[in-house]
mmCIF file of C-alpha atoms in Angstrom:
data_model
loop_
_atom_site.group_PDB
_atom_site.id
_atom_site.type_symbol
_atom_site.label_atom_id
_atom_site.label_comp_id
_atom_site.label_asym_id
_atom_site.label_seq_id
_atom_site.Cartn_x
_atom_site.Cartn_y
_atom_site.Cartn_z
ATOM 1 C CA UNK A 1399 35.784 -13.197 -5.653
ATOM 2 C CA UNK A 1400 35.068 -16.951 -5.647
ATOM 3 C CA UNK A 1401 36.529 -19.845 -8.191
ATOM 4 C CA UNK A 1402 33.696 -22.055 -10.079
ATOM 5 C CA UNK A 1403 34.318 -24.333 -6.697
ATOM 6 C CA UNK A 1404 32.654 -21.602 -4.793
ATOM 7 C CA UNK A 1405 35.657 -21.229 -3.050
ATOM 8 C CA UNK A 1406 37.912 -17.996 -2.630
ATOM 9 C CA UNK A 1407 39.783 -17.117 -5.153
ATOM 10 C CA UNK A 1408 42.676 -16.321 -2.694
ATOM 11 C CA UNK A 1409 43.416 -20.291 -2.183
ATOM 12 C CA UNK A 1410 45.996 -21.524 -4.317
ATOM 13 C CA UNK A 1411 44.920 -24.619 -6.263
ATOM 14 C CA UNK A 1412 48.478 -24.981 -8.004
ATOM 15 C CA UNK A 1413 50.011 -26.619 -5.222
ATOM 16 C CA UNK A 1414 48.536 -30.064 -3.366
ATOM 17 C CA UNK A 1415 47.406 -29.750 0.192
ATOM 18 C CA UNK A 1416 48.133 -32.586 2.685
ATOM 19 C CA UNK A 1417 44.335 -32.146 3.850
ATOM 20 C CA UNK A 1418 43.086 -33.370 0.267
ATOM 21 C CA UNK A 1419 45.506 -35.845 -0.385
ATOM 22 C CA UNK A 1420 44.504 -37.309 3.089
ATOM 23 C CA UNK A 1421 41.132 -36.705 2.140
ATOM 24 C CA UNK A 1422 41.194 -38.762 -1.336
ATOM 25 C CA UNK A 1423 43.244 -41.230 0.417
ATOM 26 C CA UNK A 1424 39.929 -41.943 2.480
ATOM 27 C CA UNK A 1425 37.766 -41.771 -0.676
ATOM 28 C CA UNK A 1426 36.236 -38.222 -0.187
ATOM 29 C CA UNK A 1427 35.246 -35.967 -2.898
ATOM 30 C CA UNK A 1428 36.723 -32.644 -1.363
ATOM 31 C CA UNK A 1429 40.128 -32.806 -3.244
ATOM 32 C CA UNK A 1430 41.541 -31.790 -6.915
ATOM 33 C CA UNK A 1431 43.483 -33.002 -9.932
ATOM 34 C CA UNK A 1432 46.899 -31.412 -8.124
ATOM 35 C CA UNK A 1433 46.294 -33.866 -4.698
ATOM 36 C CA UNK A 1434 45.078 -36.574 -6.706
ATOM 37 C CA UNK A 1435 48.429 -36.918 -8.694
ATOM 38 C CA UNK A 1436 50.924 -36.681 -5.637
ATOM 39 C CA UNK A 1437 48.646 -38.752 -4.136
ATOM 40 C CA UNK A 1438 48.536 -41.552 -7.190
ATOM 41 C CA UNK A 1439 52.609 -40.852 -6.770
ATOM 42 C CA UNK A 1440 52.916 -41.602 -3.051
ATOM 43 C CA UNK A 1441 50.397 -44.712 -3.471
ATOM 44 C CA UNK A 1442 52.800 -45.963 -6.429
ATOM 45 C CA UNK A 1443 55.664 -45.908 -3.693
ATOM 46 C CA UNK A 1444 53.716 -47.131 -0.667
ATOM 47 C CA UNK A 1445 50.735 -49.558 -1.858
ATOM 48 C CA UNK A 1446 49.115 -49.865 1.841
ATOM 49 C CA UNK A 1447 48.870 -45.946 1.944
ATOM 50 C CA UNK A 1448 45.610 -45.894 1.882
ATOM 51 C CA UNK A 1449 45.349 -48.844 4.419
ATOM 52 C CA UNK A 1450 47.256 -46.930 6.394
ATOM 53 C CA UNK A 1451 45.088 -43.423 6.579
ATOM 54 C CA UNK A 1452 42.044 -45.761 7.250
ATOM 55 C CA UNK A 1453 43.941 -46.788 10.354
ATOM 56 C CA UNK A 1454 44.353 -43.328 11.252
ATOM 57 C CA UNK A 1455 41.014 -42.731 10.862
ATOM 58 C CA UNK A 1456 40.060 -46.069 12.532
ATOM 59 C CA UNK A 1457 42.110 -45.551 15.905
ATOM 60 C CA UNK A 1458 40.863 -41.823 16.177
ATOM 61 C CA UNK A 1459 37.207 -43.349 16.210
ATOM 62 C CA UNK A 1460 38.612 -45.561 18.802
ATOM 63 C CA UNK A 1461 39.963 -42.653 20.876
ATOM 64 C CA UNK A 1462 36.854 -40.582 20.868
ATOM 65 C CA UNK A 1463 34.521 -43.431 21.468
ATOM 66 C CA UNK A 1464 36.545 -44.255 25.067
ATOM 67 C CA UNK A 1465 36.637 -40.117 25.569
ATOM 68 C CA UNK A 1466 33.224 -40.485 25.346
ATOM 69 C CA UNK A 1467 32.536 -43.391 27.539
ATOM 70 C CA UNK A 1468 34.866 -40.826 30.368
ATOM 71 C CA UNK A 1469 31.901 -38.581 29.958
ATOM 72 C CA UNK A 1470 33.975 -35.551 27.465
ATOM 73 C CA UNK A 1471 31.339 -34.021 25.544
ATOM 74 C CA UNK A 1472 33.662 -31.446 23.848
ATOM 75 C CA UNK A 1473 36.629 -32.161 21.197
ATOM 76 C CA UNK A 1474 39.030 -29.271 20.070
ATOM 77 C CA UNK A 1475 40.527 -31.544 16.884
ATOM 78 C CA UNK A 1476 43.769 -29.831 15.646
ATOM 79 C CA UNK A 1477 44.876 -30.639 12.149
ATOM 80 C CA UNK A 1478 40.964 -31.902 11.326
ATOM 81 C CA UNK A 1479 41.658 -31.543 7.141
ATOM 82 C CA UNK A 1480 38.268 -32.079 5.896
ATOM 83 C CA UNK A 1481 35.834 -34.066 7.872
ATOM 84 C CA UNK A 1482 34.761 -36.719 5.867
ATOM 85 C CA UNK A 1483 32.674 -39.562 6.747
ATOM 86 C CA UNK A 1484 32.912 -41.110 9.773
ATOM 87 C CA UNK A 1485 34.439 -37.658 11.398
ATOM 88 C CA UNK A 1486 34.605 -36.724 15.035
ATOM 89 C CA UNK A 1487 31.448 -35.216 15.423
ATOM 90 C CA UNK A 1488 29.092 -37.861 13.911
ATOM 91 C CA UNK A 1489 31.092 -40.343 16.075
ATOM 92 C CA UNK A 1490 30.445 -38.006 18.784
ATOM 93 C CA UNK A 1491 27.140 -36.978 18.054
ATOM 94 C CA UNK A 1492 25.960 -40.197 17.583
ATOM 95 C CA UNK A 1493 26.412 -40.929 21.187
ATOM 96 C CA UNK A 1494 25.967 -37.860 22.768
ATOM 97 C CA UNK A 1495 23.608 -34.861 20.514
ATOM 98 C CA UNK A 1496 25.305 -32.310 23.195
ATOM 99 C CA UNK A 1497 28.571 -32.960 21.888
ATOM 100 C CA UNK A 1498 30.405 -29.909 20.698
ATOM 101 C CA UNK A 1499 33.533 -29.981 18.046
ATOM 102 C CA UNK A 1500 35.738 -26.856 17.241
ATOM 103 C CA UNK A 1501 37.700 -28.458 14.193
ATOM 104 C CA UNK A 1502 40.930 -26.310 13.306
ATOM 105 C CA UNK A 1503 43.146 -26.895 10.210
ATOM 106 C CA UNK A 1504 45.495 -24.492 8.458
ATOM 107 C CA UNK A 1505 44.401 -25.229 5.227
ATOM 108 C CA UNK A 1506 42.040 -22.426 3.615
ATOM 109 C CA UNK A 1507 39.882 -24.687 1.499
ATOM 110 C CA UNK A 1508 39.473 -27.734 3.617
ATOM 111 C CA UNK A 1509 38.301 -25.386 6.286
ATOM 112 C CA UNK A 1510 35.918 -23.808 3.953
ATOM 113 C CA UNK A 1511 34.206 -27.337 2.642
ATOM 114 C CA UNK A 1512 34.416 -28.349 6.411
ATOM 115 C CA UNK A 1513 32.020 -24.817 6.751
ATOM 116 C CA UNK A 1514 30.289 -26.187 4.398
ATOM 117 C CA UNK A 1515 29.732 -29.783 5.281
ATOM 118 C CA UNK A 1516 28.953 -28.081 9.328
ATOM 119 C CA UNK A 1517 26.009 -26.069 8.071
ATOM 120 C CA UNK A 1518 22.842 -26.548 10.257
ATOM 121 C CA UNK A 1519 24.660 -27.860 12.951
ATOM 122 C CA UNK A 1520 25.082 -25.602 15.754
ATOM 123 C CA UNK A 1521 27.547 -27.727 17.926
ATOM 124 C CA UNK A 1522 30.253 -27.909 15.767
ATOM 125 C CA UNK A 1523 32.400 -25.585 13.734
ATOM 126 C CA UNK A 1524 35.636 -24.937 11.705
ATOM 127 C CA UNK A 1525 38.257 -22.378 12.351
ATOM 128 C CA UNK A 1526 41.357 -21.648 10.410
ATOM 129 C CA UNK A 1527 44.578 -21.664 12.603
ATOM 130 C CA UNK A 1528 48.060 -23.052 12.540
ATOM 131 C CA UNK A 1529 49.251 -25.693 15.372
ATOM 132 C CA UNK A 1530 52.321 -23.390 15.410
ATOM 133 C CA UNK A 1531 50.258 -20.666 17.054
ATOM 134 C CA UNK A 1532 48.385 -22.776 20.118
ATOM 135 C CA UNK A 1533 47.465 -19.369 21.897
ATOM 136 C CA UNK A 1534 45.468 -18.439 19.073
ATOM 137 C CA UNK A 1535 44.220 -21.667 18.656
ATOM 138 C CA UNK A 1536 42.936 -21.656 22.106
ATOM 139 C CA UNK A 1537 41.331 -17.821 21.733
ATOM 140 C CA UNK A 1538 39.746 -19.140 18.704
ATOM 141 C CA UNK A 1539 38.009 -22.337 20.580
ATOM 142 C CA UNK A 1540 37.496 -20.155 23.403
ATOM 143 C CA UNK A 1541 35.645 -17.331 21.054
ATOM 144 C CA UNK A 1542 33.601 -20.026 18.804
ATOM 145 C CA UNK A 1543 31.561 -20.325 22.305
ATOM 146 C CA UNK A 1544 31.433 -24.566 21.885
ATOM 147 C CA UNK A 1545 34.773 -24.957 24.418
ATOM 148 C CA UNK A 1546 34.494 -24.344 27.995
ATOM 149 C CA UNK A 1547 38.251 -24.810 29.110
ATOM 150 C CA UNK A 1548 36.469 -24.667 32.658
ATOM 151 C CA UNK A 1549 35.420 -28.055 32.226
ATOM 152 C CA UNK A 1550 37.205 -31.636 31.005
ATOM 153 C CA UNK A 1551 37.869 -31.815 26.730
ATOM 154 C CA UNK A 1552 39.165 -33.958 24.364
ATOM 155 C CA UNK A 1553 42.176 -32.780 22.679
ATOM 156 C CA UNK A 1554 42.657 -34.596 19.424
ATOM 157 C CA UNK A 1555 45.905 -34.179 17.224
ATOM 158 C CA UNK A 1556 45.368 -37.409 14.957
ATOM 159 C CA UNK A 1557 48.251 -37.065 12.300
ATOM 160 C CA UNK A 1558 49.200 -33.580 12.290
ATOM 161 C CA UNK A 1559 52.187 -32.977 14.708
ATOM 162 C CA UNK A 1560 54.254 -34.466 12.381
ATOM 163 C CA UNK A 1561 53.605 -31.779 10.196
ATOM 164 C CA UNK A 1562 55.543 -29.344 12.773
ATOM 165 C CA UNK A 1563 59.436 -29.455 12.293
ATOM 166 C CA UNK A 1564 61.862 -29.632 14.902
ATOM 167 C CA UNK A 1565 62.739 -26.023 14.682
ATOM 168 C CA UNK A 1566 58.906 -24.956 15.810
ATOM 169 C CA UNK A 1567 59.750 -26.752 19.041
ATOM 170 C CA UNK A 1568 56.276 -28.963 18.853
ATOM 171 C CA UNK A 1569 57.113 -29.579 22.655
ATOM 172 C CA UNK A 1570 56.585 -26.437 23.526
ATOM 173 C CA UNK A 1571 53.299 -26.195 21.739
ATOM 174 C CA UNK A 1572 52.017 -29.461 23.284
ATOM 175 C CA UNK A 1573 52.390 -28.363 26.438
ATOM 176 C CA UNK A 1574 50.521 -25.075 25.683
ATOM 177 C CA UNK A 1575 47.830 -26.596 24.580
ATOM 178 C CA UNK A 1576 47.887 -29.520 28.152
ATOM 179 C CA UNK A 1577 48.373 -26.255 30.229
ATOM 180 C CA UNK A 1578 45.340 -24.496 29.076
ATOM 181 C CA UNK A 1579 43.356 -27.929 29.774
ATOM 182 C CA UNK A 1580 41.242 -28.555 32.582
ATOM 183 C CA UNK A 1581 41.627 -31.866 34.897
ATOM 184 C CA UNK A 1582 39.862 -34.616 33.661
ATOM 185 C CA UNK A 1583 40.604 -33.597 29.968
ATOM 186 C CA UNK A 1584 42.422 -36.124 27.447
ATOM 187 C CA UNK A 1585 45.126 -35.867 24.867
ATOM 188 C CA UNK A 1586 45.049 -38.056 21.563
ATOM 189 C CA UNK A 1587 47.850 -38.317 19.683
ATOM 190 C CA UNK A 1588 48.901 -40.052 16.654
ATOM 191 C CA UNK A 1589 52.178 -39.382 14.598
ATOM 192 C CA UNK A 1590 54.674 -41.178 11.832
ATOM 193 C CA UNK A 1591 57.069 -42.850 12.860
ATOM 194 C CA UNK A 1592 60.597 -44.355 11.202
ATOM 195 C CA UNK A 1593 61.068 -47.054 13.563
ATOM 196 C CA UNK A 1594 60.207 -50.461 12.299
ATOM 197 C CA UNK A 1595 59.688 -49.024 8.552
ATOM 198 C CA UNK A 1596 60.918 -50.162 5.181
ATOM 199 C CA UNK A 1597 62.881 -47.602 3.049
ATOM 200 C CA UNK A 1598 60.048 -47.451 0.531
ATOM 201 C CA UNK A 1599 57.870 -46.156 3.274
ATOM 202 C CA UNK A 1600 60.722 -43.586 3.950
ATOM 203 C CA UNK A 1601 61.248 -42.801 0.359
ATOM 204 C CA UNK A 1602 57.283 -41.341 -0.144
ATOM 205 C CA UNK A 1603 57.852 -39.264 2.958
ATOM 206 C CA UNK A 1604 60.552 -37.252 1.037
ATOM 207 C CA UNK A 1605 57.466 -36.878 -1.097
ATOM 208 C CA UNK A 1606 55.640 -34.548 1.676
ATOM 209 C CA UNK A 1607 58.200 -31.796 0.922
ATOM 210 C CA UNK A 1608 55.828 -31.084 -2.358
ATOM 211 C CA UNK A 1609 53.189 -29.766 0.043
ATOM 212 C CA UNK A 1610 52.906 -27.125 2.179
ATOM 213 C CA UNK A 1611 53.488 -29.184 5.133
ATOM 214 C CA UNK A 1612 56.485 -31.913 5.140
ATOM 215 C CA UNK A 1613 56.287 -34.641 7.549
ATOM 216 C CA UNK A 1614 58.784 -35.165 10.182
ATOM 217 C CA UNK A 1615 59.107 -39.094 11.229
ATOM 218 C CA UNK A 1616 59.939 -39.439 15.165
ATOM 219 C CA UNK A 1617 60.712 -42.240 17.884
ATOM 220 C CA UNK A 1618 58.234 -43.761 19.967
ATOM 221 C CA UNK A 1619 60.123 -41.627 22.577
ATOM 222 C CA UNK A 1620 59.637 -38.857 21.215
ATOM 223 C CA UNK A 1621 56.135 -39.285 20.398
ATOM 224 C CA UNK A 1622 55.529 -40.219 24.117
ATOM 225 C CA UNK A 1623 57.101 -36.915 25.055
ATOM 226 C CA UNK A 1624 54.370 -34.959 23.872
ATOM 227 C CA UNK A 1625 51.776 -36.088 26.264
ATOM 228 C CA UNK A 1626 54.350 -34.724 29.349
ATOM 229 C CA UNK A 1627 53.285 -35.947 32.594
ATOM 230 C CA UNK A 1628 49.909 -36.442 31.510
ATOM 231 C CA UNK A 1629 48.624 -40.356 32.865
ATOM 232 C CA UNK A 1630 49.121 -42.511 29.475
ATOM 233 C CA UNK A 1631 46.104 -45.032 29.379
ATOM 234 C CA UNK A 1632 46.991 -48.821 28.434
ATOM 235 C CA UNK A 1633 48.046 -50.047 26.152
ATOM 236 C CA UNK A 1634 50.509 -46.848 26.163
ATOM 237 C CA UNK A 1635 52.036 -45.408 22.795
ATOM 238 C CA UNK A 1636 51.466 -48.142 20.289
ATOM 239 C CA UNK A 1637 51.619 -49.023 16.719
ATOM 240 C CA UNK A 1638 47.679 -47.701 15.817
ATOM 241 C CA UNK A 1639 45.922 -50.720 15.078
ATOM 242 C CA UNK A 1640 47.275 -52.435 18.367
ATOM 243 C CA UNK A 1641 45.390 -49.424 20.657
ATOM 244 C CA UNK A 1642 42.510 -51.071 21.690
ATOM 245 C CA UNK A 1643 41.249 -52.761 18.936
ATOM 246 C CA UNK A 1644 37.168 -53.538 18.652
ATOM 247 C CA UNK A 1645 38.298 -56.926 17.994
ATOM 248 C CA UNK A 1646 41.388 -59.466 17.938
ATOM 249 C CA UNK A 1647 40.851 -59.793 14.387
ATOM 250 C CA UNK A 1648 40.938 -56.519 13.472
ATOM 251 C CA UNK A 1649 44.905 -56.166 14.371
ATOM 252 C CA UNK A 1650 46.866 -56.563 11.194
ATOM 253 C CA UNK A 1651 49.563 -59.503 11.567
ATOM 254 C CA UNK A 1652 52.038 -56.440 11.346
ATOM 255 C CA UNK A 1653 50.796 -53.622 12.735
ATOM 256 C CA UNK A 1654 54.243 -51.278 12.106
ATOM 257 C CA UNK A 1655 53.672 -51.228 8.398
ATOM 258 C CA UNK A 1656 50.826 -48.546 8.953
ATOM 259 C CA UNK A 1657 53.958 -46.419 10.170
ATOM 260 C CA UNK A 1658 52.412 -44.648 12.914
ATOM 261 C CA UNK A 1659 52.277 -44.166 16.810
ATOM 262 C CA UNK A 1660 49.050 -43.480 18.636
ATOM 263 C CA UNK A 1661 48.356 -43.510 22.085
ATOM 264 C CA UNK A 1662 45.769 -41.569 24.698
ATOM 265 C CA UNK A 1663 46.846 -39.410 27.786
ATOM 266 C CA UNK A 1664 44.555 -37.983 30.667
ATOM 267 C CA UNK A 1665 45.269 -35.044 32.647
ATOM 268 C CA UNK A 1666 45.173 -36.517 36.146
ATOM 269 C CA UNK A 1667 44.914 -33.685 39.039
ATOM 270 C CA UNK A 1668 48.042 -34.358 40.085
ATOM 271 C CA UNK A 1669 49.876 -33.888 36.449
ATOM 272 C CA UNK A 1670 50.211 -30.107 34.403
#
């Protein structure tokens, strides 16, 4: 059975999903009245939202392009939500055809209008998993037939382990996910933060709890502790728009209002 969206009639459309909010929040067209109000909410609370997701969006662009440049021609991105434009695998594509994508979210609909937006293309591909099951994750990547875990990836987890509370031991799933990773293979990472943020920005986090997946702000420490002893390339764990920035005028004069932590990790031979 399918709703008048064409999708399945199983997905609950009572209750927002971060994947659409994030998705409207970047001006796509996958999302519904429910996101759209918490999102209009959130935006009320925290004008530069939007600003902010664009950075997100922005430094994982970034990322890939210098994955790229190491020669990874295959992305497993974790917590994808709906690939809208400017995605990983047009970035990817663009540079390399060969490039293969697995994208993974745990949200029913955006993986079915990522399905959707993927057909024709036989290098990349949408699975439905939660970060809170890596080993499945991994069997799923492993099964699509696009990721050789013989050979040097990208893993990309742009905005999602925040999602994970501290109970789920997100540690423990990180370094899952690095163990099953050949040398040579890269980690990208970007999460909230609460250092260096107003209490309005703190205030539309509570906010979160009206999804299915609250956000969890962490330290810089903690974010770091995520890529274990992974080799964490310059400029290190940063506020996003200050990780190697296209251009000098592209960094906002305060970079910590977009709220978030990226940085980039390597798996040298010597790390685990």
């Amino acid at each position: 059975m399918q709703t008048p969206d064409g999708l399945p009639a199983e997905i609950d459309l009572s209750r927002p999903s971060a994947a659409r909010v994030y998705d409207y929040f970047l001006g796509g067209a996958h999302n519904f009245e429910i996101d759209r109000q918490l999102a209009e909410q959130i935006a009320a609370m925290t004008p530069n939202l939007a600003a902010t997701m664009r950075s997100g969006r922005e430094f994982l662009r970034r990322a890939v392009r210098v994955l790229l440049d190491a020669g990874i021609d295959q992305f497993l991105d974790i917590g994808s939500g709906i690939p809208t434009v400017g995605n990983v695998h047009e970035v990817a594509q663009a540079a390399n055809p060969e490039a293969r994508i697995v994208y993974v979210d745990i949200d029913p609909v955006a993986v079915a209008h990522s399905r959707e937006l993927l057909a024709g293309n036989d290098r990349a591909t949408a699975i439905l998993a939660d970060l809170r099951e890596p080993k499945l994750i991994l069997d799923q990547a492993r099964a699509s037939g696009l990721i050789d875990f013989d050979r040097p990836l990208g893993i990309l987890l742009a905005g999602v382990v925040h999602f994970i509370p501290d109970e789920d031991r997100p540690g423990d799933i990180l370094a899952t996910l690095r163990s099953a990773a050949a040398p040579g293979s890269f980690l990208v990472i970007s999460h909230s933060t609460f250092e260096d943020q107003p209490q309005e920005m703190l205030d539309a986090q509570r906010l979160s709890a009206r999804t299915a997946t609250e956000i969890t702000l962490r330290s810089r420490a903690e974010i770091t502790s995520y890529f274990g002893d992974w080799t964490v390339l310059e400029p290190g764990v940063v506020h996003m728009p200050l990780w190697r920035p296209d251009s000098p005028s592209d960094v906002d004069e305060h970079p910590e209002r977009f709220g978030a932590f990226g940085g980039v990790a390597r798996h040298d031979r010597t790390a685990g």
